[in-house]
Coordinates of C-alpha atoms in Angstrom, one line a residue:
M83 CA -24.5 -91.8 25.7
E84 CA -22.9 -93.9 28.5
L85 CA -22.5 -96.8 26.1
R86 CA -20.8 -94.6 23.6
S87 CA -18.4 -93.2 26.2
R88 CA -17.5 -96.8 27.1
L89 CA -16.9 -97.9 23.5
L90 CA -14.9 -94.9 22.4
P91 CA -11.5 -94.3 24.1
N92 CA -10.9 -90.9 25.7
L93 CA -8.2 -89.5 23.4
A94 CA -8.6 -85.9 24.7
G95 CA -6.6 -86.4 27.9
D96 CA -5.1 -83.0 28.6
P97 CA -7.0 -80.5 26.4
D98 CA -4.1 -78.1 26.4
I99 CA -1.8 -80.5 24.7
F100 CA -4.1 -80.6 21.6
G101 CA -4.6 -76.9 21.9
R102 CA -0.9 -76.2 21.9
F103 CA -0.5 -78.5 18.9
A104 CA -3.3 -76.6 17.0
E105 CA -1.6 -73.3 17.8
R106 CA 1.8 -74.5 16.5
F107 CA 0.2 -76.0 13.4
A108 CA -1.7 -72.8 12.7
R109 CA 1.4 -70.7 13.3
Y110 CA 3.4 -72.9 10.9
M111 CA 0.8 -72.8 8.2
G112 CA 1.0 -69.0 8.2
T113 CA 4.8 -68.9 7.4
A114 CA 6.7 -68.4 4.2
N115 CA 8.5 -71.8 4.8
F116 CA 5.2 -73.6 4.7
L117 CA 4.2 -71.9 1.4
L118 CA 7.7 -72.6 -0.1
Y119 CA 7.6 -76.3 0.9
M120 CA 4.1 -76.7 -0.3
T121 CA 5.0 -75.1 -3.7
I122 CA 8.0 -77.4 -4.0
F123 CA 5.9 -80.4 -3.2
V124 CA 3.3 -79.5 -5.8
V125 CA 5.9 -78.8 -8.5
V126 CA 7.7 -82.1 -7.9
W127 CA 4.3 -84.0 -7.8
I128 CA 3.2 -82.5 -11.1
A129 CA 6.6 -82.9 -12.7
L130 CA 6.9 -86.6 -11.7
N131 CA 3.3 -87.3 -12.9
V132 CA 3.7 -85.4 -16.3
I133 CA 7.2 -86.6 -17.1
G134 CA 6.7 -90.1 -15.7
L135 CA 10.2 -90.4 -14.3
F136 CA 11.1 -94.1 -13.9
G137 CA 7.8 -95.0 -15.5
L138 CA 5.8 -93.8 -12.5
K139 CA 2.6 -92.0 -13.2
W140 CA 0.4 -92.6 -10.2
D141 CA -1.7 -89.5 -10.6
P142 CA -2.4 -88.6 -14.3
Y143 CA -3.2 -85.1 -15.6
P144 CA -6.3 -83.9 -13.7
F145 CA -4.2 -84.8 -10.6
I146 CA -7.2 -86.1 -8.7
L147 CA -5.1 -87.6 -5.9
L148 CA -3.2 -84.3 -5.4
N149 CA -6.6 -82.5 -5.2
L150 CA -7.8 -85.1 -2.6
F151 CA -4.6 -84.4 -0.5
F152 CA -5.3 -80.7 -0.6
S153 CA -9.0 -81.2 0.4
T154 CA -7.9 -83.4 3.3
Q155 CA -5.3 -80.9 4.4
A156 CA -7.9 -78.1 4.2
S157 CA -10.5 -80.1 6.1
Y158 CA -8.0 -80.7 9.0
A159 CA -6.4 -77.2 8.8
A160 CA -9.6 -75.2 9.2
P161 CA -10.7 -76.6 12.5
L162 CA -7.2 -76.5 13.9
I163 CA -6.9 -72.8 12.9
L164 CA -10.3 -72.1 14.4
L165 CA -9.2 -73.8 17.7
A166 CA -6.0 -71.8 17.8
Q167 CA -8.0 -68.6 17.2
N168 CA -10.5 -69.5 20.0
R169 CA -7.6 -70.1 22.4
Q170 CA -6.1 -66.8 21.4
D171 CA -9.4 -65.1 21.9
D172 CA -9.7 -66.6 25.4
R173 CA -6.2 -65.3 26.3
D174 CA -7.0 -61.9 24.9
R175 CA -10.2 -61.8 27.0
V176 CA -8.3 -62.6 30.2
Q177 CA -5.7 -60.0 29.3
I178 CA -8.3 -57.4 28.7
E179 CA -10.0 -58.1 32.0
Q180 CA -6.7 -57.9 33.8
D181 CA -5.9 -54.6 32.1
R182 CA -9.3 -53.2 33.0
S183 CA -8.9 -54.3 36.6
R184 CA -5.4 -52.7 36.7
N185 CA -6.7 -49.5 35.2
E186 CA -9.5 -49.3 37.7
R187 CA -7.0 -49.8 40.6
N188 CA -4.7 -47.1 39.1
L189 CA -7.7 -44.7 38.7
A190 CA -8.7 -45.3 42.3
D191 CA -5.1 -44.8 43.5
T192 CA -4.8 -41.6 41.5
E193 CA -8.1 -40.2 42.9
Y194 CA -7.0 -41.1 46.4
L195 CA -3.6 -39.4 45.9
T196 CA -5.4 -36.3 44.4
R197 CA -7.6 -36.0 47.4
E198 CA -4.6 -36.4 49.8
V199 CA -2.6 -33.7 47.9
A200 CA -5.6 -31.4 48.0
A201 CA -6.0 -32.0 51.8
L202 CA -2.2 -31.2 52.2
R203 CA -2.6 -28.0 50.3
I204 CA -5.5 -26.9 52.4
T205 CA -3.6 -27.8 55.6
L206 CA -0.4 -26.0 54.4
R207 CA -2.4 -22.7 53.8
E208 CA -3.1 -22.6 57.6
V209 CA 0.5 -23.3 58.6
A210 CA 2.8 -20.3 59.2
T211 CA 5.7 -20.2 56.7
R212 CA 9.3 -19.6 57.6
D213 CA 9.3 -16.1 56.1
F214 CA 6.2 -15.1 58.0
V215 CA 7.7 -16.3 61.4
R216 CA 10.9 -14.5 60.7
S217 CA 9.1 -11.2 59.8
E218 CA 7.0 -11.5 63.0
L219 CA 10.1 -12.1 65.1
R220 CA 11.9 -9.2 63.4
S221 CA 9.1 -6.8 64.2
L222 CA 8.9 -8.0 67.8
L223 CA 12.7 -7.5 68.1
E224 CA 12.4 -4.0 66.6
E225 CA 9.7 -3.2 69.1
L226 CA 11.8 -4.4 72.0
I227 CA 14.8 -2.5 70.8
S228 CA 12.8 0.7 70.4
I229 CA 11.4 0.3 73.9
S230 CA 14.9 -0.3 75.2
D231 CA 16.4 2.6 73.4
D232 CA 13.6 5.0 74.6
D233 CA 14.6 4.1 78.1
A234 CA 18.3 4.9 77.5
D235 CA 19.9 8.3 77.1
P236 CA 18.9 9.9 73.8
G237 CA 22.5 11.2 73.1
R238 CA 24.5 8.1 73.3
E239 CA 24.8 4.9 71.1
P240 CA 22.7 2.1 72.4
R241 CA 24.6 -0.8 74.0
N242 CA 21.9 -3.3 73.6
P243 CA 23.2 -6.6 72.1
A244 CA 19.8 -7.1 70.4
T245 CA 20.4 -3.9 68.4
Q246 CA 23.7 -5.1 67.2
A247 CA 22.2 -8.5 66.3
L248 CA 19.4 -6.8 64.3
K249 CA 21.9 -4.9 62.3
T250 CA 23.7 -8.1 61.2
V251 CA 20.5 -10.0 60.3
P252 CA 19.5 -9.5 56.7
A253 CA 16.0 -8.1 56.1
K254 CA 14.7 -10.9 54.0
S255 CA 16.3 -14.3 53.3
T256 CA 15.7 -15.9 49.9
T257 CA 17.6 -19.1 50.5
N258 CA 16.1 -22.2 52.0
P259 CA 17.4 -23.5 55.3

């Protein structure tokens, strides 16, 4: 094995260079341009060999040389296409793993935020609202006014400023502060 590695040069170098070449080659072979150029090549080849333009007939009727070219092309194209597919599968595998990881993080974040929102809702149920505080203050103010009015003369209008303030404050506010 060591002898073989010394006798044969290392042509691989950077494996990505050959992989990128294989991908470009496979991509090009799947295009309409490739099929068009190949069709033109075959038609010209057959026409030149059947007509014998300029007396040239290098590949007579069964077109064995053309068949050999196609076989050689297929023998090189198949492994290059497989290499390109393998590289694409590797990229897809990495992308799927990244997507799975991102989805797990998003799920964990969503569950955390759901727990936090639930905790806030529970906490807010125990907090007094603005309307509750206003109604409690209003009832205390009415009690103070009634106590103050009971102490005053029953025949005259109360002069208590709190009574005047209570008359100007609306009973229930529907607007937010």
